[in-house]
Short mmCIF file of C-alpha atoms and ligand atoms in Angstrom, two decimals:
data_model
loop_
_atom_site.label_atom_id
_atom_site.label_comp_id
_atom_site.label_asym_id
_atom_site.label_seq_id
_atom_site.Cartn_x
_atom_site.Cartn_y
_atom_site.Cartn_z
CA UNK A 1 -88.94 -71.75 -46.95
CA UNK A 2 -87.62 -69.15 -49.95
CA UNK A 3 -86.06 -66.44 -48.11
CA UNK A 4 -85.44 -63.18 -50.61
CA UNK A 5 -81.56 -61.67 -48.22
CA UNK A 6 -81.31 -57.84 -49.00
CA UNK A 7 -77.65 -56.65 -48.72
CA UNK A 8 -74.43 -58.73 -48.91
CA UNK A 9 -73.20 -57.16 -46.54
CA UNK A 10 -71.75 -58.16 -42.68
CA UNK A 11 -75.14 -59.63 -41.57
CA UNK A 12 -76.37 -60.44 -45.06
CA UNK A 13 -74.25 -62.53 -46.53
CA UNK A 14 -73.82 -64.82 -42.73
CA UNK A 15 -77.32 -64.36 -42.74
CA UNK A 16 -78.36 -65.63 -45.88
CA UNK A 17 -75.24 -67.96 -45.64
CA UNK A 18 -76.45 -70.47 -42.54
CA UNK A 19 -79.91 -69.86 -43.58
CA UNK A 20 -79.38 -72.03 -46.90
CA UNK A 21 -77.55 -73.76 -43.91
CA UNK A 22 -80.80 -74.46 -42.75
CA UNK A 23 -82.07 -75.93 -45.70
CA UNK A 24 -83.79 -72.50 -46.89
CA UNK A 25 -83.90 -71.67 -50.93
CA UNK A 26 -81.90 -67.86 -50.15
CA UNK A 27 -81.58 -65.49 -52.73
CA UNK A 28 -79.48 -62.74 -51.65
CA UNK A 29 -80.21 -59.57 -53.42
CA UNK A 30 -76.63 -56.73 -53.78
CA UNK A 31 -77.51 -53.70 -56.08
CA UNK A 32 -73.74 -53.38 -55.40
CA UNK A 33 -73.06 -55.27 -59.32
CA UNK A 34 -69.05 -55.92 -58.39
CA UNK A 35 -69.74 -57.49 -54.75
CA UNK A 36 -72.42 -60.40 -56.68
CA UNK A 37 -70.77 -60.85 -60.04
CA UNK A 38 -67.08 -60.78 -57.21
CA UNK A 39 -69.69 -64.09 -54.96
CA UNK A 40 -70.47 -65.39 -57.73
CA UNK A 41 -67.33 -65.94 -58.81
CA UNK A 42 -66.48 -67.60 -55.42
CA UNK A 43 -65.51 -64.50 -53.76
CA UNK A 44 -65.76 -63.34 -50.86
CA UNK A 45 -65.96 -59.56 -50.17
CA UNK A 46 -65.44 -59.57 -46.59
CA UNK A 47 -63.17 -61.44 -44.60
CA UNK A 48 -64.89 -64.10 -41.73
CA UNK A 49 -63.50 -67.47 -41.16
CA UNK A 50 -65.43 -70.71 -42.52
CA UNK A 51 -67.76 -68.46 -44.51
CA UNK A 52 -65.91 -69.38 -48.28
CA UNK A 53 -66.43 -72.50 -47.52
CA UNK A 54 -69.78 -72.09 -46.02
CA UNK A 55 -71.46 -69.96 -49.55
CA UNK A 56 -69.40 -72.42 -51.81
CA UNK A 57 -71.53 -75.42 -50.45
CA UNK A 58 -74.52 -74.15 -50.29
CA UNK A 59 -74.35 -71.98 -53.90
CA UNK A 60 -73.40 -75.78 -55.48
CA UNK A 61 -76.28 -78.04 -53.15
CA UNK A 62 -78.56 -75.12 -55.15
CA UNK A 63 -79.56 -73.16 -52.56
CA UNK A 64 -77.58 -70.18 -52.18
CA UNK A 65 -77.08 -67.13 -55.23
CA UNK A 66 -76.64 -64.32 -55.78
CA UNK A 67 -78.25 -61.87 -58.16
CA UNK A 68 -78.91 -57.51 -58.26
CA UNK A 69 -83.09 -58.13 -59.18
CA UNK A 70 -84.40 -58.51 -56.92
CA UNK A 71 -88.06 -59.29 -59.07
CA UNK A 72 -88.55 -62.57 -58.57
CA UNK A 73 -87.56 -63.39 -55.41
CA UNK A 74 -89.07 -61.61 -53.31
CA UNK A 75 -92.58 -62.08 -55.77
CA UNK A 76 -91.86 -65.88 -54.79
CA UNK A 77 -90.50 -65.82 -51.33
CA UNK A 78 -91.87 -66.38 -47.92
CA UNK A 79 -89.78 -63.70 -45.72
CA UNK A 80 -88.28 -60.82 -46.75
CA UNK A 81 -85.38 -60.18 -44.66
CA UNK A 82 -82.83 -56.28 -44.75
CA UNK A 83 -80.34 -56.77 -44.37
CA UNK A 84 -78.56 -52.76 -45.76
CA UNK A 85 -76.86 -51.02 -43.82
CA UNK A 86 -77.62 -48.45 -41.26
CA UNK A 87 -74.47 -46.19 -40.98
CA UNK A 88 -74.51 -43.23 -38.76
CA UNK A 89 -75.62 -39.99 -40.24
CA UNK A 90 -73.55 -38.05 -42.04
CA UNK A 91 -74.61 -34.94 -40.43
CA UNK A 92 -72.66 -36.60 -37.61
CA UNK A 93 -75.24 -36.18 -35.15
CA UNK A 94 -74.97 -39.85 -34.22
CA UNK A 95 -78.56 -40.95 -35.31
CA UNK A 96 -79.51 -43.94 -37.90
CA UNK A 97 -78.42 -43.73 -41.26
CA UNK A 98 -82.39 -45.10 -43.12
CA UNK A 99 -81.51 -44.35 -46.30
CA UNK A 100 -80.61 -47.59 -47.34
CA UNK A 101 -83.77 -49.13 -45.06
CA UNK A 102 -86.55 -47.04 -47.29
CA UNK A 103 -85.32 -47.35 -50.50
CA UNK A 104 -85.15 -51.62 -51.04
CA UNK A 105 -88.44 -50.94 -48.67
CA UNK A 106 -89.88 -49.10 -51.59
CA UNK A 107 -88.15 -51.61 -53.95
CA UNK A 108 -89.67 -54.78 -52.06
CA UNK A 109 -92.55 -53.57 -52.05
CA UNK A 110 -93.92 -52.99 -56.37
CA UNK A 111 -93.07 -57.17 -56.52
CA UNK A 112 -93.92 -58.24 -53.53
CA UNK A 113 -97.07 -61.31 -55.07
CA UNK A 114 -98.96 -63.28 -51.82
CA UNK A 115 -98.60 -63.49 -48.20
CA UNK A 116 -94.84 -62.02 -47.53
CA UNK A 117 -92.69 -60.63 -43.78
CA UNK A 118 -90.85 -57.95 -43.68
CA UNK A 119 -88.29 -58.63 -41.56
CA UNK A 120 -85.81 -55.73 -40.04
CA UNK A 121 -82.26 -57.23 -39.49
CA UNK A 122 -80.15 -54.65 -39.35
CA UNK A 123 -80.48 -52.83 -36.63
CA UNK A 124 -82.45 -50.23 -36.89
CA UNK A 125 -83.83 -47.41 -34.58
CA UNK A 126 -87.51 -48.06 -32.07
CA UNK A 127 -90.62 -47.70 -35.45
CA UNK A 128 -89.10 -48.69 -37.67
CA UNK A 129 -90.35 -51.79 -39.11
CA UNK A 130 -93.88 -49.05 -39.21
CA UNK A 131 -92.17 -46.38 -41.54
CA UNK A 132 -91.22 -50.38 -43.32
CA UNK A 133 -94.16 -50.61 -43.52
CA UNK A 134 -96.12 -47.22 -43.64
CA UNK A 135 -93.81 -47.38 -47.61
CA UNK A 136 -95.27 -50.32 -47.76
CA UNK A 137 -98.52 -49.99 -48.23
CA UNK A 138 -98.44 -46.42 -50.05
CA UNK A 139 -96.27 -48.35 -52.38
CA UNK A 140 -98.22 -51.12 -53.42
CA UNK A 141 -101.36 -50.89 -51.42
CA UNK A 142 -102.93 -54.16 -52.47
CA UNK A 143 -99.87 -55.83 -51.04
CA UNK A 144 -100.50 -58.36 -48.17
CA UNK A 145 -97.97 -59.08 -46.34
CA UNK A 146 -97.02 -58.12 -42.07
CA UNK A 147 -93.56 -56.47 -41.10
CA UNK A 148 -90.98 -58.19 -37.94
CA UNK A 149 -88.10 -57.36 -35.93
CA UNK A 150 -84.97 -60.00 -35.87
CA UNK A 151 -81.60 -58.16 -34.86
CA UNK A 152 -78.57 -60.26 -35.16
CA UNK A 153 -76.12 -60.70 -32.45
CA UNK A 154 -73.12 -61.78 -34.48
CA UNK A 155 -69.41 -60.83 -34.05
CA UNK A 156 -67.55 -60.38 -36.61
CA UNK A 157 -64.86 -63.28 -36.47
CA UNK A 158 -67.73 -65.43 -34.72
CA UNK A 159 -70.54 -64.71 -37.53
CA UNK A 160 -70.96 -68.16 -38.27
CA UNK A 161 -70.04 -69.62 -34.88
CA UNK A 162 -73.03 -67.09 -33.11
CA UNK A 163 -76.24 -67.66 -36.45
CA UNK A 164 -75.50 -71.43 -35.90
CA UNK A 165 -75.13 -71.21 -31.69
CA UNK A 166 -76.51 -68.40 -30.34
CA UNK A 167 -77.98 -67.76 -27.49
CA UNK A 168 -81.82 -66.43 -28.28
CA UNK A 169 -83.31 -65.80 -31.03
CA UNK A 170 -85.14 -62.77 -30.91
CA UNK A 171 -88.67 -61.81 -32.82
CA UNK A 172 -90.80 -59.39 -33.13
CA UNK A 173 -94.04 -59.65 -34.59
CA UNK A 174 -96.89 -58.49 -34.11
CA UNK A 175 -98.96 -61.36 -35.90
CA UNK A 176 -99.20 -65.15 -35.43
CA UNK A 177 -98.85 -65.74 -39.03
CA UNK A 178 -95.86 -63.42 -39.18
CA UNK A 179 -94.69 -65.62 -36.34
CA UNK A 180 -95.38 -68.90 -37.16
CA UNK A 181 -92.89 -67.95 -40.68
CA UNK A 182 -90.26 -66.87 -38.12
CA UNK A 183 -90.41 -70.07 -36.14
CA UNK A 184 -90.08 -71.85 -39.34
CA UNK A 185 -87.49 -69.95 -40.63
CA UNK A 186 -85.84 -70.74 -37.18
CA UNK A 187 -86.80 -74.53 -36.86
CA UNK A 188 -83.18 -75.71 -36.92
CA UNK A 189 -82.55 -73.94 -34.23
CA UNK A 190 -85.72 -74.55 -32.40
CA UNK A 191 -84.79 -77.62 -33.03
CA UNK A 192 -81.16 -77.95 -30.25
CA UNK A 193 -83.64 -75.83 -28.13
CA UNK A 194 -82.20 -72.38 -28.55
CA UNK A 195 -84.42 -70.23 -27.05
CA UNK A 196 -87.02 -67.61 -29.03
CA UNK A 197 -87.32 -64.68 -27.22
CA UNK A 198 -91.51 -63.74 -28.77
CA UNK A 199 -92.07 -59.90 -28.25
CA UNK A 200 -93.67 -56.84 -29.69
CA UNK A 201 -91.18 -54.94 -32.39
CA UNK A 202 -90.81 -52.21 -30.51
CA UNK A 203 -89.17 -54.60 -27.84
CA UNK A 204 -87.38 -56.04 -30.62
CA UNK A 205 -85.56 -53.59 -32.03
CA UNK A 206 -84.99 -51.21 -28.70
CA UNK A 207 -83.20 -55.11 -27.49
CA UNK A 208 -80.75 -54.88 -30.29
CA UNK A 209 -79.70 -51.42 -29.41
CA UNK A 210 -79.82 -52.38 -25.48
CA UNK A 211 -77.41 -55.44 -25.36
CA UNK A 212 -74.94 -53.81 -27.54
CA UNK A 213 -74.50 -50.26 -25.07
CA UNK A 214 -74.88 -52.46 -22.18
CA UNK A 215 -71.51 -54.58 -23.46
CA UNK A 216 -69.91 -51.36 -24.69
CA UNK A 217 -70.16 -49.99 -20.88
CA UNK A 218 -69.01 -53.67 -19.91
CA UNK A 219 -65.53 -52.75 -21.58
CA UNK A 220 -65.79 -49.59 -20.60
CA UNK A 221 -66.46 -50.50 -16.94
CA UNK A 222 -63.67 -53.31 -16.90
CA UNK A 223 -60.96 -49.89 -18.65
CA UNK A 224 -61.94 -47.88 -15.98
CA UNK A 225 -60.85 -50.41 -13.20
CA UNK A 226 -58.39 -50.97 -15.04
CA UNK A 227 -56.94 -47.32 -14.75
CA UNK A 228 -57.47 -47.76 -11.44
CA UNK A 229 -55.91 -51.13 -11.08
CA UNK A 230 -52.80 -48.93 -12.51
CA UNK A 231 -52.60 -46.75 -10.35
CA UNK A 232 -53.04 -48.90 -6.54
CA UNK A 233 -50.67 -51.63 -8.81
CA UNK A 234 -53.59 -53.79 -9.01
CA UNK A 235 -53.59 -56.94 -10.96
CA UNK A 236 -57.21 -55.98 -13.50
CA UNK A 237 -56.48 -59.51 -14.94
CA UNK A 238 -57.37 -61.26 -11.49
CA UNK A 239 -59.18 -58.78 -10.71
CA UNK A 240 -61.71 -59.26 -14.32
CA UNK A 241 -62.17 -64.05 -13.23
CA UNK A 242 -62.18 -62.53 -9.38
CA UNK A 243 -65.77 -60.82 -10.64
CA UNK A 244 -66.61 -62.72 -13.17
CA UNK A 245 -67.03 -65.87 -11.98
CA UNK A 246 -70.37 -64.23 -10.18
CA UNK A 247 -73.38 -65.67 -11.90
CA UNK A 248 -74.62 -62.02 -12.14
CA UNK A 249 -71.92 -60.90 -13.94
CA UNK A 250 -70.61 -63.24 -15.71
CA UNK A 251 -66.63 -63.40 -16.93
CA UNK A 252 -67.18 -62.27 -21.00
CA UNK A 253 -66.21 -58.58 -21.95
CA UNK A 254 -64.45 -58.01 -19.64
CA UNK A 255 -60.99 -57.79 -21.47
CA UNK A 256 -59.72 -54.61 -20.78
CA UNK A 257 -57.86 -53.11 -24.17
CA UNK A 258 -57.25 -49.33 -25.73
CA UNK A 259 -61.27 -49.56 -25.78
CA UNK A 260 -63.47 -51.16 -27.63
CA UNK A 261 -64.35 -50.00 -31.51
CA UNK A 262 -65.92 -51.83 -34.81
CA UNK A 263 -69.18 -51.47 -37.02
CA UNK A 264 -71.46 -51.28 -34.30
CA UNK A 265 -70.32 -50.52 -30.34
CA UNK A 266 -70.28 -46.77 -32.01
CA UNK A 267 -72.67 -46.45 -34.19
CA UNK A 268 -75.22 -48.81 -32.30
CA UNK A 269 -74.17 -46.83 -28.32
CA UNK A 270 -74.61 -43.28 -30.46
CA UNK A 271 -77.78 -44.10 -32.61
CA UNK A 272 -79.42 -44.77 -28.67
CA UNK A 273 -78.11 -42.56 -26.92
CA UNK A 274 -80.42 -40.40 -30.19
CA UNK A 275 -83.27 -42.80 -29.90
CA UNK A 276 -83.63 -41.32 -25.48
CA UNK A 277 -82.55 -37.39 -26.33
CA UNK A 278 -85.77 -37.89 -28.94
CA UNK A 279 -88.05 -39.27 -25.42
CA UNK A 280 -87.02 -36.46 -23.90
CA UNK A 281 -84.82 -38.79 -21.87
CA UNK A 282 -81.09 -39.32 -21.77
CA UNK A 283 -78.74 -42.77 -21.08
CA UNK A 284 -75.79 -41.14 -18.70
CA UNK A 285 -74.28 -44.94 -18.72
CA UNK A 286 -74.27 -45.71 -21.55
CA UNK A 287 -72.83 -41.20 -22.43
CA UNK A 288 -70.50 -42.32 -19.83
CA UNK A 289 -69.02 -45.43 -21.47
CA UNK A 290 -69.08 -43.79 -24.79
CA UNK A 291 -67.33 -40.48 -23.09
CA UNK A 292 -64.44 -43.77 -21.68
CA UNK A 293 -64.11 -44.75 -25.05
CA UNK A 294 -62.91 -41.79 -25.97
CA UNK A 295 -60.51 -40.94 -23.43
CA UNK A 296 -59.10 -44.55 -23.58
CA UNK A 297 -57.55 -44.44 -26.65
CA UNK A 298 -56.03 -40.79 -25.76
CA UNK A 299 -54.55 -42.80 -22.40
CA UNK A 300 -52.94 -44.76 -24.03
CA UNK A 301 -51.58 -42.38 -26.33
CA UNK A 302 -49.82 -41.33 -22.91
CA UNK A 303 -48.44 -44.55 -22.35
CA UNK A 304 -46.39 -45.33 -24.61
CA UNK A 305 -45.52 -41.36 -24.67
CA UNK A 306 -44.37 -42.18 -21.43
CA UNK A 307 -43.14 -45.09 -21.85
CA UNK A 308 -40.04 -43.88 -24.41
CA UNK A 309 -38.82 -41.46 -22.53
CA UNK A 310 -42.17 -37.91 -22.51
CA UNK A 311 -41.39 -37.81 -26.22
CA UNK A 312 -41.79 -40.25 -29.49
CA UNK A 313 -40.00 -38.12 -32.00
CA UNK A 314 -36.99 -40.21 -33.62
CA UNK A 315 -38.19 -43.20 -31.83
CA UNK A 316 -39.57 -46.07 -33.64
CA UNK A 317 -42.77 -48.23 -32.47
CA UNK A 318 -43.75 -51.40 -33.83
CA UNK A 319 -47.98 -52.13 -33.97
CA UNK A 320 -48.78 -55.54 -34.17
CA UNK A 321 -52.52 -55.63 -35.61
CA UNK A 322 -54.64 -52.42 -36.31
CA UNK A 323 -58.53 -54.17 -37.12
CA UNK A 324 -61.09 -53.57 -34.68
CA UNK A 325 -60.86 -57.64 -32.69
CA UNK A 326 -59.09 -59.99 -34.64
CA UNK A 327 -59.72 -62.40 -37.35
CA UNK A 328 -61.46 -59.72 -38.80
CA UNK A 329 -60.20 -56.79 -42.17
CA UNK A 330 -62.23 -54.47 -40.63
CA UNK A 331 -61.40 -51.52 -39.28
CA UNK A 332 -63.88 -49.25 -38.30
CA UNK A 333 -63.61 -47.17 -35.27
CA UNK A 334 -60.34 -49.63 -34.64
CA UNK A 335 -58.64 -47.93 -31.40
CA UNK A 336 -55.17 -47.81 -34.60
CA UNK A 337 -56.88 -45.30 -36.24
CA UNK A 338 -56.73 -42.84 -33.10
CA UNK A 339 -53.77 -44.21 -31.90
CA UNK A 340 -51.17 -43.86 -34.88
CA UNK A 341 -52.06 -40.41 -35.33
CA UNK A 342 -50.77 -39.29 -32.76
CA UNK A 343 -47.56 -40.56 -32.01
CA UNK A 344 -46.58 -40.32 -36.12
CA UNK A 345 -47.87 -36.31 -35.29
CA UNK A 346 -45.00 -36.27 -32.57
CA UNK A 347 -42.32 -37.10 -34.89
CA UNK A 348 -42.18 -41.11 -34.16
CA UNK A 349 -41.97 -44.03 -37.10
CA UNK A 350 -44.46 -46.76 -36.91
CA UNK A 351 -43.43 -49.38 -38.42
CA UNK A 352 -46.46 -52.01 -38.52
CA UNK A 353 -47.91 -55.06 -39.39
CA UNK A 354 -51.02 -56.89 -39.34
CA UNK A 355 -52.96 -60.25 -40.62
CA UNK A 356 -55.48 -59.38 -42.48
CA UNK A 357 -56.11 -55.16 -41.99
CA UNK A 358 -53.18 -53.82 -44.36
CA UNK A 359 -54.99 -52.82 -46.71
CA UNK A 360 -57.48 -51.33 -45.26
CA UNK A 361 -56.06 -49.44 -42.64
CA UNK A 362 -53.91 -48.20 -45.76
CA UNK A 363 -56.89 -46.14 -46.85
CA UNK A 364 -57.42 -44.95 -43.92
CA UNK A 365 -54.03 -44.28 -41.56
CA UNK A 366 -52.04 -40.80 -43.12
CA UNK A 367 -49.36 -41.67 -45.31
CA UNK A 368 -45.96 -42.91 -44.07
CA UNK A 369 -46.63 -45.03 -41.83
CA UNK A 370 -44.54 -47.50 -42.92
CA UNK A 371 -45.98 -51.72 -43.67
CA UNK A 372 -44.26 -55.36 -42.73
CA UNK A 373 -44.78 -59.01 -44.08
CA UNK A 374 -44.55 -59.72 -39.89
CA UNK A 375 -44.46 -59.19 -37.04
CA UNK A 376 -40.33 -59.38 -36.48
CA UNK A 377 -40.15 -57.14 -39.63
CA UNK A 378 -41.95 -55.04 -37.37
CA UNK A 379 -39.88 -55.11 -34.75
CA UNK A 380 -36.58 -54.62 -35.91
CA UNK A 381 -34.59 -52.23 -34.71
CA UNK A 382 -38.37 -50.17 -33.12
CA UNK A 383 -37.67 -48.75 -29.24
CA UNK A 384 -41.56 -50.64 -28.51
CA UNK A 385 -43.41 -52.58 -29.79
CA UNK A 386 -46.87 -51.87 -29.05
CA UNK A 387 -49.65 -55.51 -29.30
CA UNK A 388 -52.74 -53.90 -30.59
CA UNK A 389 -54.49 -56.21 -31.38
CA UNK A 390 -54.60 -59.40 -29.65
CA UNK A 391 -54.72 -61.90 -33.64
CA UNK A 392 -53.25 -65.61 -32.67
CA UNK A 393 -49.97 -65.13 -34.19
CA UNK A 394 -49.57 -62.93 -31.60
CA UNK A 395 -50.26 -64.61 -28.90
CA UNK A 396 -46.25 -66.89 -28.57
CA UNK A 397 -44.48 -64.69 -29.98
CA UNK A 398 -40.12 -65.89 -30.02
CA UNK A 399 -39.21 -62.69 -27.62
CA UNK A 400 -35.53 -63.47 -27.41
CA UNK A 401 -35.89 -63.30 -31.25
CA UNK A 402 -37.47 -59.91 -31.33
CA UNK A 403 -34.84 -58.75 -28.08
CA UNK A 404 -32.55 -59.08 -31.14
CA UNK A 405 -34.37 -56.97 -33.34
CA UNK A 406 -35.26 -54.46 -31.10
CA UNK A 407 -33.07 -50.77 -30.31
CA UNK A 408 -34.38 -50.10 -27.67
CA UNK A 409 -36.99 -52.97 -25.66
CA UNK A 410 -40.31 -51.98 -24.40
CA UNK A 411 -43.65 -53.97 -24.72
CA UNK A 412 -46.35 -52.71 -24.46
CA UNK A 413 -49.36 -54.92 -24.44
CA UNK A 414 -52.36 -53.07 -25.13
CA UNK A 415 -54.60 -56.24 -24.26
CA UNK A 416 -52.53 -58.03 -22.16
CA UNK A 417 -51.89 -61.07 -23.73
CA UNK A 418 -48.29 -61.89 -22.11
CA UNK A 419 -47.33 -62.78 -18.28
CA UNK A 420 -46.28 -59.71 -17.61
CA UNK A 421 -43.09 -61.34 -15.42
CA UNK A 422 -42.13 -63.72 -18.15
CA UNK A 423 -41.72 -60.19 -21.33
CA UNK A 424 -39.47 -58.94 -18.48
CA UNK A 425 -37.48 -62.03 -17.79
CA UNK A 426 -36.57 -61.73 -21.35
CA UNK A 427 -35.38 -58.57 -20.86
CA UNK A 428 -38.35 -55.89 -21.51
CA UNK A 429 -39.07 -53.49 -19.53
CA UNK A 430 -43.39 -54.05 -19.52
CA UNK A 431 -46.85 -52.12 -19.68
CA UNK A 432 -50.38 -53.30 -19.84
CA UNK A 433 -54.02 -52.08 -18.86
CA UNK A 434 -54.45 -52.70 -15.89
CA UNK A 435 -51.52 -55.32 -14.73
CA UNK A 436 -49.26 -55.26 -11.63
C1 UDX B 501 -70.89 -56.75 -31.02
C2 UDX B 501 -71.93 -57.53 -30.21
O1 UDX B 501 -70.78 -58.42 -29.65
C3 UDX B 501 -72.09 -58.12 -31.14
O2 UDX B 501 -73.47 -59.34 -30.78
C4 UDX B 501 -72.58 -57.14 -32.60
O3 UDX B 501 -74.30 -57.94 -33.58
C5 UDX B 501 -72.10 -56.74 -33.13
O4 UDX B 501 -71.57 -55.52 -31.71
P1 UDX B 501 -68.64 -56.84 -32.85
O5 UDX B 501 -68.05 -55.92 -32.59
O6 UDX B 501 -68.68 -57.73 -34.12
O7 UDX B 501 -69.66 -57.71 -32.27
O8 UDX B 501 -67.07 -57.76 -32.14
P2 UDX B 501 -66.62 -57.85 -30.88
O9 UDX B 501 -66.28 -58.80 -30.08
O10 UDX B 501 -68.42 -56.94 -29.24
O11 UDX B 501 -66.15 -56.33 -30.25
C6 UDX B 501 -66.38 -55.12 -30.25
C7 UDX B 501 -64.91 -54.71 -29.68
O12 UDX B 501 -64.54 -54.72 -28.68
C8 UDX B 501 -63.53 -54.78 -30.58
O13 UDX B 501 -63.06 -53.85 -30.50
C9 UDX B 501 -63.15 -55.48 -28.61
O14 UDX B 501 -61.56 -55.90 -28.98
C10 UDX B 501 -63.78 -54.93 -28.63
N1 UDX B 501 -63.44 -55.59 -26.20
C11 UDX B 501 -64.57 -56.98 -26.66
C12 UDX B 501 -62.74 -55.23 -25.59
O15 UDX B 501 -62.39 -53.91 -25.95
N2 UDX B 501 -62.40 -55.91 -24.29
C13 UDX B 501 -63.58 -57.13 -24.44
O16 UDX B 501 -63.66 -57.96 -23.59
C14 UDX B 501 -64.48 -57.54 -25.32
#
């Protein structure tokens, strides 16, 4: 099939490249010439494991190309995927900003020739596909097209494997013709018996929000249980195993931490609550999950303060990991963005390290943070070390070496990576999230 992917961000670039890997011919289009020029030189604007190699392979084999001009590929394509950003609107009211979607739709509409399916890949509020169809009809009444919804369920840092081995593919369509095009596009997955969940467009649009909001709720749930474990002296890691082995619960997303971040959960939970509000409904469970998540970051600041004897002033704190999760350079809504300024404000000295996120962090965190080349440099002369993001390189630190480097010896493991007893044996105090 011939596919046009509008948007070469985290979703568009991964999806377009993987479609090319399926054997389709993909043109990835972006307005941002700098981004396209980088891609044409083989540079990848985002850190996503395995993406650089896959882009190079498919460009070399002639199935993947990049351009700022969508006209010829839209005119000759079978499907156009909208993978442009849908950020939370700058009004700050939680609505998704659909400006980019509507702008792209207008441009696409004028270039359509022959039957084409316009597919929402971005996470969009219910009813967006109807708006896309309206814009196309108004802009180009002669256009022969259908719209469809095909939400993505890719995790940053695991996007390619999530795409190539998805639990399911959700397609929202209103005509058989559109369904046939999407089934043909996903045929390589179909052959490996990946379930295709076919539904109507509105249901597909809502499915993505409902999935992300549920995952966010699951995280806030285990974070609250972890706080109870701290009070009772129970161990949340064992508890998570104990509940997660129940097939109805499942063991994933039961890892307590400093709160979820990223470009999706915070944005999508807010957007879903707005969607409900517009229907005169409230999603009190999702609201509670959002509230708990905000409180969790504040509780982590208090945890550090308590461990440092009630004040951070004059204390040096090593922070290992800044990104919202490992295997990404993405700092969007990372807990560090809330926690570090709060510690700095109280007079702490912060020495930070992150394998991929420091360039981005420097734009988002206050001046005064000392960025270091590795974890050991961060720990040198520190009174406490906070494991903020569970990057692999922090999972087997030389604790004896770190002990000699530090001034005081507080180990604050916000991702429960280490065994408390093992860390204490090395001469540290240990504090996790819900670890007895
Ligand atoms: C998420 C959804 O998982 C994905 O399906 C959707 O398409 C995009 O949003 P992503 O935000 O990339 O993916 O990362 P994810 O791995 O889901 O983690 C999100 C946040 O939750 C991270 O801050 C992570 O640290 C946190 N998290 C995750 C926990 O705190 N505990 C967990 O058990 C799992």
